[in-house]
Coordinates of N, CA and C in Angstrom, one line a residue:
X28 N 143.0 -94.9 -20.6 CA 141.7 -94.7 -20.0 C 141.0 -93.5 -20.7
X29 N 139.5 -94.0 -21.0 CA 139.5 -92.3 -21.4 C 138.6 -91.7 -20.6
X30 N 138.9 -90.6 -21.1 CA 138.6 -89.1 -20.3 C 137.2 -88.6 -20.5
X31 N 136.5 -89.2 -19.3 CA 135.0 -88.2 -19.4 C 134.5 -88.9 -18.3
X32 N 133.8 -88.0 -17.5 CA 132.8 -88.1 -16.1 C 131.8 -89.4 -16.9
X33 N 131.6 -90.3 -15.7 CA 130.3 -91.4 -15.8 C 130.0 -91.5 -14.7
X34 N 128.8 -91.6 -14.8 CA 127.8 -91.9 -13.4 C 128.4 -93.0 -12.6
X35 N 127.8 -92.8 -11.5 CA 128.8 -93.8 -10.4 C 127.3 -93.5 -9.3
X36 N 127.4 -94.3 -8.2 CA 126.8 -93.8 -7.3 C 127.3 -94.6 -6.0
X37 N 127.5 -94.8 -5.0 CA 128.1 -95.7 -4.3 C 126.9 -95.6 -2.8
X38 N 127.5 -96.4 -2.3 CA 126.0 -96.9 -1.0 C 125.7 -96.0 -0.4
X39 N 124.6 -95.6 0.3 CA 124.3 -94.1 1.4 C 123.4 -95.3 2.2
X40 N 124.1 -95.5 3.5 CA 123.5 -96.4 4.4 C 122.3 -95.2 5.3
X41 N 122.8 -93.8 5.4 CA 122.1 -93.3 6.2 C 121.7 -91.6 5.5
X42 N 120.6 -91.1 5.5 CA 120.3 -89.6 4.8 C 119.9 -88.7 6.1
X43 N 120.1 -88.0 5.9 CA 119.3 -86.7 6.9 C 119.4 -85.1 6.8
X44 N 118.5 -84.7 6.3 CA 118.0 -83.0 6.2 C 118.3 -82.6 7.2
X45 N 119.2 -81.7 7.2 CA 119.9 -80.7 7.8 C 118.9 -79.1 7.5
X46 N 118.5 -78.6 6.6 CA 117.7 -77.6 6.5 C 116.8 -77.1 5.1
X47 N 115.9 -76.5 4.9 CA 115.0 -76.8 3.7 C 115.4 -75.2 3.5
X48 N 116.0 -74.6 2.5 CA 115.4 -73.4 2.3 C 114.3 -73.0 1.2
X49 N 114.5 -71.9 0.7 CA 113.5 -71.8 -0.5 C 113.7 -72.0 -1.9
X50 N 115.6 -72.1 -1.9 CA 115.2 -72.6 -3.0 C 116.3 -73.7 -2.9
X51 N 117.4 -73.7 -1.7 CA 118.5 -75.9 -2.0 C 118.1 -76.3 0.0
X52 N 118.3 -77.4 0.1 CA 118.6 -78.2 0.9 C 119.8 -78.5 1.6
X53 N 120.0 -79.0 2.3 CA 121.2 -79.1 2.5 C 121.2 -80.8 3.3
X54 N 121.7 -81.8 3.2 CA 121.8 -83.2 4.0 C 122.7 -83.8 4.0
X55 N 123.2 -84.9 5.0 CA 124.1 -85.0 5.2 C 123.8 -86.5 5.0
X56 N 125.0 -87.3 3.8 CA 124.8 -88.8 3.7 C 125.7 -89.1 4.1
X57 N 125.3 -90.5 4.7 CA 126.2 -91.5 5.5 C 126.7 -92.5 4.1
X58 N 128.2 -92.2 3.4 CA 128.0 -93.1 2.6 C 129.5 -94.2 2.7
X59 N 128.9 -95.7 1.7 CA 129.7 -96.9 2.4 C 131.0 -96.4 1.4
X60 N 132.0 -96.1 1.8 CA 133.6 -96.1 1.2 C 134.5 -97.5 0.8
X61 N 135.5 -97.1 0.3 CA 136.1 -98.1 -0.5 C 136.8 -98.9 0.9
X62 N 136.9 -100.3 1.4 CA 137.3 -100.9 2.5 C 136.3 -101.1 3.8
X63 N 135.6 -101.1 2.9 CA 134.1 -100.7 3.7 C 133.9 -99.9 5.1
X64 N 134.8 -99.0 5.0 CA 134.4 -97.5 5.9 C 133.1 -96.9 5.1
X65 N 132.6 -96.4 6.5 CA 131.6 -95.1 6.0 C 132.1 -93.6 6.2
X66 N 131.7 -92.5 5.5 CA 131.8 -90.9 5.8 C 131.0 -90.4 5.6
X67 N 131.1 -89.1 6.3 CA 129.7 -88.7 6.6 C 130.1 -87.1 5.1
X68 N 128.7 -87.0 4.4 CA 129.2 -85.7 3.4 C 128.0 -85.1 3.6
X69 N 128.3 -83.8 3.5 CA 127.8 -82.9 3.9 C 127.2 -82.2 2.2
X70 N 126.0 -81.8 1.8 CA 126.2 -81.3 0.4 C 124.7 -80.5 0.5
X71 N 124.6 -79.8 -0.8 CA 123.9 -78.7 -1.0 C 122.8 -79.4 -2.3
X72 N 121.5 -79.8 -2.0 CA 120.9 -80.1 -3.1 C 119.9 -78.9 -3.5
X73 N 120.6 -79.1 -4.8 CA 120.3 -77.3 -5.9 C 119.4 -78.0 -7.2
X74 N 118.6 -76.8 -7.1 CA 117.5 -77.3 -8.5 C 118.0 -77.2 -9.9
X75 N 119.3 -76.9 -9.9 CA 120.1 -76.9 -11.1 C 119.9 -75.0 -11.8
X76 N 120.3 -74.6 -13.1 CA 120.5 -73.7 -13.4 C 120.7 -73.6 -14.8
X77 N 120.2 -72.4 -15.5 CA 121.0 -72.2 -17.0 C 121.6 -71.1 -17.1
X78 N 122.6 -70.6 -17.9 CA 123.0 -69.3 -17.9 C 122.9 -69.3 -19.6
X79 N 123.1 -68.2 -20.1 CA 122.8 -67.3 -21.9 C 124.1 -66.6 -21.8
X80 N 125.5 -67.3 -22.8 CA 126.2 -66.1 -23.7 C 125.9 -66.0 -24.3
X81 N 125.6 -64.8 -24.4 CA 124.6 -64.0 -26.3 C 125.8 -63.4 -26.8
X82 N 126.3 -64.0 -27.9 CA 127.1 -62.7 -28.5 C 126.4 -62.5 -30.0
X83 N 126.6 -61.1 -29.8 CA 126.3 -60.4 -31.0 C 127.0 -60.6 -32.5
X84 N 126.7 -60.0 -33.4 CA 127.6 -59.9 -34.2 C 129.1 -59.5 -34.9
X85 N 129.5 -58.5 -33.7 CA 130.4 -58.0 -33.8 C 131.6 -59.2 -32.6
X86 N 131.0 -60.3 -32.3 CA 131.8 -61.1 -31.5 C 131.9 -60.7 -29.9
X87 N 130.6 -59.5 -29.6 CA 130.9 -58.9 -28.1 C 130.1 -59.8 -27.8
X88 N 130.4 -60.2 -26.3 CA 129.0 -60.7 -24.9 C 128.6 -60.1 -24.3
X89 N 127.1 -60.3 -24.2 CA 126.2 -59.7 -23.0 C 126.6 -60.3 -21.9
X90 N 126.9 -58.8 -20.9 CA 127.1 -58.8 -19.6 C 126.5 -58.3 -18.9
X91 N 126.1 -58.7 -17.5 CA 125.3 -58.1 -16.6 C 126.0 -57.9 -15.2
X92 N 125.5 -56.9 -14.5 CA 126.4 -56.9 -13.3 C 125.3 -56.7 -12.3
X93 N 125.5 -58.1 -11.2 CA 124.7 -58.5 -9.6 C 124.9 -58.4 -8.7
X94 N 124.7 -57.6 -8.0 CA 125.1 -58.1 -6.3 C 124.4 -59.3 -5.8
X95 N 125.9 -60.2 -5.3 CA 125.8 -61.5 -4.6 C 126.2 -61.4 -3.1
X96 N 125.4 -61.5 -2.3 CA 125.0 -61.3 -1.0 C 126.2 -62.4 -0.2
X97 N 126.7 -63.6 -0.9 CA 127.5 -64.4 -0.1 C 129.0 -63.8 -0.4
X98 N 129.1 -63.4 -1.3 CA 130.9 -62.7 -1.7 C 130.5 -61.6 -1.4
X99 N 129.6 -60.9 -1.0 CA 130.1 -59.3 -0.7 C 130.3 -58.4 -2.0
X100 N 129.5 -58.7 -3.3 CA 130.6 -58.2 -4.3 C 129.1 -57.6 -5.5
X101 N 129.6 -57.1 -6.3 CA 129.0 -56.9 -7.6 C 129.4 -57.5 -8.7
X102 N 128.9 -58.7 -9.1 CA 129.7 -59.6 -10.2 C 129.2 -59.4 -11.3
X103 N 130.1 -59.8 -12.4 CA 129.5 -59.2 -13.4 C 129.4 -61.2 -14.2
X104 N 128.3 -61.2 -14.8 CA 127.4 -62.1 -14.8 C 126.8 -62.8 -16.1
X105 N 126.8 -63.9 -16.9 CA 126.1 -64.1 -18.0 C 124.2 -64.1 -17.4
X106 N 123.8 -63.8 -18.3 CA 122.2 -64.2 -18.0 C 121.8 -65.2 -17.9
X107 N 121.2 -65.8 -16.3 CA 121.2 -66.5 -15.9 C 120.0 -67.0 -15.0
X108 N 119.6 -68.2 -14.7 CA 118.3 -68.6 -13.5 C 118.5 -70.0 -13.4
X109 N 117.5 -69.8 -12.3 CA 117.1 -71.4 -11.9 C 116.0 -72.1 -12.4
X110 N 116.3 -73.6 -12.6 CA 115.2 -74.5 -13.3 C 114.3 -74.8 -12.6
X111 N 112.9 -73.5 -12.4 CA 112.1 -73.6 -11.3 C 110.6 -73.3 -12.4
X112 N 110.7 -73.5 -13.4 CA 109.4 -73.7 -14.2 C 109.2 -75.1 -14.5
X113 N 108.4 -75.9 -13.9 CA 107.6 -76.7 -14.2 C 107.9 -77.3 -15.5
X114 N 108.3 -78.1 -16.1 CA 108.2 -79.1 -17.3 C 108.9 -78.2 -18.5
X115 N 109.6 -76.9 -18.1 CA 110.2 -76.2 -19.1 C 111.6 -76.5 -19.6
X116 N 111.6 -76.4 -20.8 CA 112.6 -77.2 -21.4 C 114.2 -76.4 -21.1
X117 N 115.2 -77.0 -20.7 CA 116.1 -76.0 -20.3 C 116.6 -74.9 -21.4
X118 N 116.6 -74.8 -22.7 CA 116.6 -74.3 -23.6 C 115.9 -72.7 -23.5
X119 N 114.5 -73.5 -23.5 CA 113.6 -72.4 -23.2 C 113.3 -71.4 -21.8
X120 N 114.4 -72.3 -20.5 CA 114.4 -71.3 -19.9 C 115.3 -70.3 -19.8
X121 N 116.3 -70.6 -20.7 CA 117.8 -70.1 -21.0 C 116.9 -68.5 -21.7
X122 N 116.2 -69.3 -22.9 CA 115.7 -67.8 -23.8 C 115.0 -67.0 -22.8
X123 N 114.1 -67.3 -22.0 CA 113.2 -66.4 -20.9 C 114.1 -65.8 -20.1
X124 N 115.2 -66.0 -19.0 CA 116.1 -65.7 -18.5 C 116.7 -64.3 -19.3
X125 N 117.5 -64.7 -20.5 CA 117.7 -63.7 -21.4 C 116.8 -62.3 -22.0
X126 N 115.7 -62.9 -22.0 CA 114.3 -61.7 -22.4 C 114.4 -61.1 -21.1
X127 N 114.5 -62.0 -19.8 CA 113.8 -60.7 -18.5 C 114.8 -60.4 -18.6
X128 N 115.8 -60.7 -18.3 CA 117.4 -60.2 -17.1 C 117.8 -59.1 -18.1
X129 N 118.1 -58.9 -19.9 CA 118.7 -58.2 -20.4 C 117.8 -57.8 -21.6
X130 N 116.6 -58.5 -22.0 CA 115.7 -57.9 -23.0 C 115.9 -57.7 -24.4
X131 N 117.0 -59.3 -24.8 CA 117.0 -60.1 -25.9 C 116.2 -61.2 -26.1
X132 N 116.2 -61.3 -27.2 CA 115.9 -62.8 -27.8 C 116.7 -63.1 -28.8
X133 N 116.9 -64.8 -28.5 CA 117.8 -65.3 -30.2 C 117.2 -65.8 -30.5
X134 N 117.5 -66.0 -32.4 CA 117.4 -67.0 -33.1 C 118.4 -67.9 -33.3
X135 N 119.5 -68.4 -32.9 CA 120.2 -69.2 -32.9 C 121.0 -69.8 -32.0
X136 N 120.7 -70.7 -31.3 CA 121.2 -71.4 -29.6 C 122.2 -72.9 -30.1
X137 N 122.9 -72.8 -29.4 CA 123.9 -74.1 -28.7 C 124.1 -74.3 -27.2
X138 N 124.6 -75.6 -27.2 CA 124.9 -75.9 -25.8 C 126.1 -75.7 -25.8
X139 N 126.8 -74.6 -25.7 CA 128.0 -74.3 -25.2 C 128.8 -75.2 -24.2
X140 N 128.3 -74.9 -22.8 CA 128.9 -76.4 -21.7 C 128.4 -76.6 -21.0
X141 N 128.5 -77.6 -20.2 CA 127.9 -78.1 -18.8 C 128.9 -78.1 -17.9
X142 N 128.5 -77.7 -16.3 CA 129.0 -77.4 -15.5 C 128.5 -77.9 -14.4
X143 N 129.5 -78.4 -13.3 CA 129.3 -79.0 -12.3 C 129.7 -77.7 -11.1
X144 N 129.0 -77.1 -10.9 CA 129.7 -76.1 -10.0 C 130.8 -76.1 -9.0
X145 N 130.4 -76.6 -8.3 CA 131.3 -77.4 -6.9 C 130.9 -78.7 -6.4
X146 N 131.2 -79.6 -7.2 CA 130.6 -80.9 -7.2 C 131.1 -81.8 -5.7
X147 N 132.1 -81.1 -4.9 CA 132.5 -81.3 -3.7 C 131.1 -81.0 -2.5
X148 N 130.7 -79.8 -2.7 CA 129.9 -79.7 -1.4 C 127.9 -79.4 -2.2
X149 N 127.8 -79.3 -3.6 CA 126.7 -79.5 -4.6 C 126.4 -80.3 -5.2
X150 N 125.1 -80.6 -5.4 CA 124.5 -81.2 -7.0 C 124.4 -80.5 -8.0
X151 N 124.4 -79.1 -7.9 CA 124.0 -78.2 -9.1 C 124.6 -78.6 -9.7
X152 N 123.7 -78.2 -11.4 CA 123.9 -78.1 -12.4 C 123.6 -77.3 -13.3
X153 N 124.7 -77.1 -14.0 CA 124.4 -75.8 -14.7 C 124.8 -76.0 -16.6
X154 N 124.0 -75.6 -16.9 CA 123.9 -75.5 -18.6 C 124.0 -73.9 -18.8
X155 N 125.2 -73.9 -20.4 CA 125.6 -72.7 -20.9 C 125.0 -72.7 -22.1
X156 N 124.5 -71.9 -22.3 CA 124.5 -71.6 -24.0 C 124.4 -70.5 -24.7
X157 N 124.9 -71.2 -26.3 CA 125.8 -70.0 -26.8 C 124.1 -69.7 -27.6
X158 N 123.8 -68.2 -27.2 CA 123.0 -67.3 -28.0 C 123.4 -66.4 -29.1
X159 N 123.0 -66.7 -30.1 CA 123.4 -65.5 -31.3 C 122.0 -65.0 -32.4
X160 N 122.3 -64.4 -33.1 CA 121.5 -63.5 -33.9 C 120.2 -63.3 -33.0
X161 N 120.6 -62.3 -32.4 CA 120.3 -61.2 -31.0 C 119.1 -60.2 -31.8
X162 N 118.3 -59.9 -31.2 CA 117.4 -58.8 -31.5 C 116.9 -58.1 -29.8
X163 N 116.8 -57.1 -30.3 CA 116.1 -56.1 -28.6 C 114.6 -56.2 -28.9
X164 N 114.4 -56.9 -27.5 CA 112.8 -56.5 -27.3 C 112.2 -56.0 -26.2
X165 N 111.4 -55.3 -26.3 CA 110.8 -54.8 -24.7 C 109.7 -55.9 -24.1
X166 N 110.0 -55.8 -22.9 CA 109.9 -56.8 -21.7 C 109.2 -56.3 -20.5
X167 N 108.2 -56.7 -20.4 CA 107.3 -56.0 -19.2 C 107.7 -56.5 -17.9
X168 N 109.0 -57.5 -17.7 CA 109.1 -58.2 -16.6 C 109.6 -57.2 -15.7
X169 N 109.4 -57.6 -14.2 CA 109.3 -56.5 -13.4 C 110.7 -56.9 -12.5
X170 N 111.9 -56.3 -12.4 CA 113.1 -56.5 -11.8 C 112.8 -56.4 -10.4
X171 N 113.0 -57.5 -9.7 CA 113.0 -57.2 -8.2 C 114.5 -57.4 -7.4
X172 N 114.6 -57.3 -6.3 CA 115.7 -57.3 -5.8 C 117.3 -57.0 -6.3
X173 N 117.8 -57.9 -6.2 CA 119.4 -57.9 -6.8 C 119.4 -57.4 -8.4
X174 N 118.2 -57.3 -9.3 CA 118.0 -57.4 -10.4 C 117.6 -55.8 -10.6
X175 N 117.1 -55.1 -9.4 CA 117.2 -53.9 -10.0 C 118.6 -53.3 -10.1
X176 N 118.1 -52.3 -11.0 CA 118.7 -51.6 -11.6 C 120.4 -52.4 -12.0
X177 N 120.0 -53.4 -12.8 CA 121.2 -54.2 -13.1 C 122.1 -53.9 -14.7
X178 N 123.2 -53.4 -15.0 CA 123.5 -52.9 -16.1 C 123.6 -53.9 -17.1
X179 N 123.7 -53.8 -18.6 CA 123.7 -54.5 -19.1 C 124.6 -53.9 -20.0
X180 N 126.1 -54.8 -20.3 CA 127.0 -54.2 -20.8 C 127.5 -55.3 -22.1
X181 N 127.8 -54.6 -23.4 CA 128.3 -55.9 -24.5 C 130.4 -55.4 -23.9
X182 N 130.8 -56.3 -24.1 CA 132.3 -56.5 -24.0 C 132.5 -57.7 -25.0
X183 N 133.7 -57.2 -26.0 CA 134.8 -58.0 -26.8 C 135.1 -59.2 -26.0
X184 N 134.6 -60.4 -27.1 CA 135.0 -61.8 -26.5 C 136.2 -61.9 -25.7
X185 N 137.1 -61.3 -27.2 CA 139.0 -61.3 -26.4 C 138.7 -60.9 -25.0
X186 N 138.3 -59.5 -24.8 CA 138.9 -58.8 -23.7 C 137.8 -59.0 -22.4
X187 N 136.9 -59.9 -22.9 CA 136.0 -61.0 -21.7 C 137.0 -62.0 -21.2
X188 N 137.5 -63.1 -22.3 CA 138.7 -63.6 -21.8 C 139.4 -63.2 -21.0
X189 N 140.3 -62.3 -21.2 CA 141.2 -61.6 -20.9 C 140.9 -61.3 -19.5
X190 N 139.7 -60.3 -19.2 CA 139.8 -60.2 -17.6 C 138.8 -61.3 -17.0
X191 N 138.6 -62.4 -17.3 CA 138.4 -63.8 -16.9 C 139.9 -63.9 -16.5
X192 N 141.2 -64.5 -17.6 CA 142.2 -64.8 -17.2 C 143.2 -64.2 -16.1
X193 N 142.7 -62.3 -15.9 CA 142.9 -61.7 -15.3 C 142.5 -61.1 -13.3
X194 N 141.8 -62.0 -13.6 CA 140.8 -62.2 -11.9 C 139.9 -61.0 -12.8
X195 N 139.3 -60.5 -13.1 CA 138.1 -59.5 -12.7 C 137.2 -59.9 -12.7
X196 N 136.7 -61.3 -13.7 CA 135.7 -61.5 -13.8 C 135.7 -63.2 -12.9
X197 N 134.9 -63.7 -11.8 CA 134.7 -64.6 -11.0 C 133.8 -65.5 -11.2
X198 N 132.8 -65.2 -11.5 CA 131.2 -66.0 -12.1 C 131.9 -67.5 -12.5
X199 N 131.3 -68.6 -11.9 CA 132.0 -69.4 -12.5 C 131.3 -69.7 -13.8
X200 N 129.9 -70.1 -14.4 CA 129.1 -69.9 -15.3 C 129.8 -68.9 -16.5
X201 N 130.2 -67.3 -16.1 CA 130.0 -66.7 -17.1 C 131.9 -67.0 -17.4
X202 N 132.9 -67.1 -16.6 CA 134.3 -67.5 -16.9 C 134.0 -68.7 -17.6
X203 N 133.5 -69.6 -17.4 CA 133.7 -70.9 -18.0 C 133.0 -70.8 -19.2
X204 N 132.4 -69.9 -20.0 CA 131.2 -69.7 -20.9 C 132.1 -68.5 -21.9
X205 N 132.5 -67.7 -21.2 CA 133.3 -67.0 -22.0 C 134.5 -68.1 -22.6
X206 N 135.2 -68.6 -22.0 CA 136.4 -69.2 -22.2 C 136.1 -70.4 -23.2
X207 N 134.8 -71.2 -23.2 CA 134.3 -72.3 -24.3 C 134.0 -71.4 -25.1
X208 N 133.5 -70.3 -25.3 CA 132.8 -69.7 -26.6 C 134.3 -69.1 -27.3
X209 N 135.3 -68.6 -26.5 CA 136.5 -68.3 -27.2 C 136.8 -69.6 -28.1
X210 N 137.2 -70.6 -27.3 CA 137.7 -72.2 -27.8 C 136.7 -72.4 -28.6
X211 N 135.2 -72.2 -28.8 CA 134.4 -72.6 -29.5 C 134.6 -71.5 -31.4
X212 N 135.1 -70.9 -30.7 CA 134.9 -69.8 -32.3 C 136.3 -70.2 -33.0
X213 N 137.0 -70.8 -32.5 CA 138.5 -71.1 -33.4 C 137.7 -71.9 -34.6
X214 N 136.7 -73.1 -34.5 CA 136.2 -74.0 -35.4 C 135.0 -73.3 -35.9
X215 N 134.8 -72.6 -35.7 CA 133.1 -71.5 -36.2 C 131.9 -71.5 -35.3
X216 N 132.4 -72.7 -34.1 CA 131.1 -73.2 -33.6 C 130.4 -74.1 -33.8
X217 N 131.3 -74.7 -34.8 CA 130.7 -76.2 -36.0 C 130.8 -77.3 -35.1
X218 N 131.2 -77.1 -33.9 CA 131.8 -78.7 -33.1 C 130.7 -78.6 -31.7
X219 N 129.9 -77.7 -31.5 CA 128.9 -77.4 -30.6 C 127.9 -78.1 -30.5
X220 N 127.5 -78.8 -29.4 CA 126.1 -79.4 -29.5 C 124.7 -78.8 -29.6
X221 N 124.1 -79.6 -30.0 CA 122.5 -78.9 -30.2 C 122.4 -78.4 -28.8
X222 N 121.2 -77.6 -29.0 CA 120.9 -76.6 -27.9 C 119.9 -77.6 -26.5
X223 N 119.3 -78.9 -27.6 CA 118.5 -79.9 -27.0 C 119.8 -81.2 -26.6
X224 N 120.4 -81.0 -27.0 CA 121.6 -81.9 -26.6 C 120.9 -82.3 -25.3
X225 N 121.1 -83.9 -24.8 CA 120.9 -84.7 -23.5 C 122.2 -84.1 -22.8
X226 N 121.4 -83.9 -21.4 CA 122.7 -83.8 -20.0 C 122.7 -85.0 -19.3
X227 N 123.9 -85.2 -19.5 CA 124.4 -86.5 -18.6 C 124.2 -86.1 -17.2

């Protein structure tokens, strides 16, 4: 058999909006099951997402650290947003993301990986990519909320891994992004898709 996600979609006899927020949904489908039962699923529809591993040239990643209001915590974070610009190409929201949140720009992008966050109770989707040959620029964008005063720290690939493998670091985006850019650097990065790569 081989190995890789394909679209599927199976019957939804019945839909209903459970609550609109500002930025996912939430509804609950009636859908037809295998023996012709139905179940009812409950799920989160999300406008999707990109997140930016920049690593420099010394092999460190830009890190950022957020307070996330549903864990109670300060997580430390790849540079990251939601796909809430209008006809913008996910690439290009990845580099803007990057400019506001930590006030780089690259010249050289891949699509590191795709992620299904919690494909149990979400639609999100989320795209990684690997950012390199990094320059500092200044950024008039204006930090609001969780984003003030947010640090911006480079950390050694290894020792990103490392407290990935170690619980410190949680982010699923930035663990799952650290951990392909490690697997990604054994071959040079030569096995990496374009940064325009199609999402299935």
């Amino acid at each position: 058999m081989k190995i890789e996600d394909t679209p599927e979609s199976w019957d939804v006899v019945d839909s209903k909006e459970r609550f609109q927020g500002y930025v996912i949904k939430v509804v609950t489908d009636t859908v037809k099951m295998p023996r012709d039962e139905v179940a009812d699923r409950d799920y989160v529809v999300h406008p999707g997402a990109v997140a930016v591993l920049a690593l420099d040239d010394q092999d460190q990643v830009l890190l950022i650290r957020q307070y996330r209001h549903p864990t109670r915590m300060l997580m430390w974070e790849l540079p990251a947003g939601i796909r809430d610009v209008e006809g913008e190409s996910l690439v290009d929201g990845a580099a803007r993301e990057l400019e506001e949140e930590a006030g780089y720009r690259a010249d050289t992008w891949h699509t590191l990986i795709d992620l299904r966050s919690s494909p149990g109770m979400s639609d999100e989707r989320i795209r990684v990519f690997l950012a390199r040959d990094l320059t500092k620029v200044e950024t008039d964008f204006v930090h609001r909320h969780e984003e003030i005063d947010m640090p911006v720290e480079w950390v050694p690939l290894a020792d990103a891994v490392e407290k990935a493998l170690m619980g410190m670091i949680h982010n699923s985006p930035a663990v799952a992004g650290i951990l392909a850019a490690y697997a990604a650097s054994v071959e040079g990065f030569a096995l990496l898709r374009p940064a325009d790569a199609p999402e299935e």
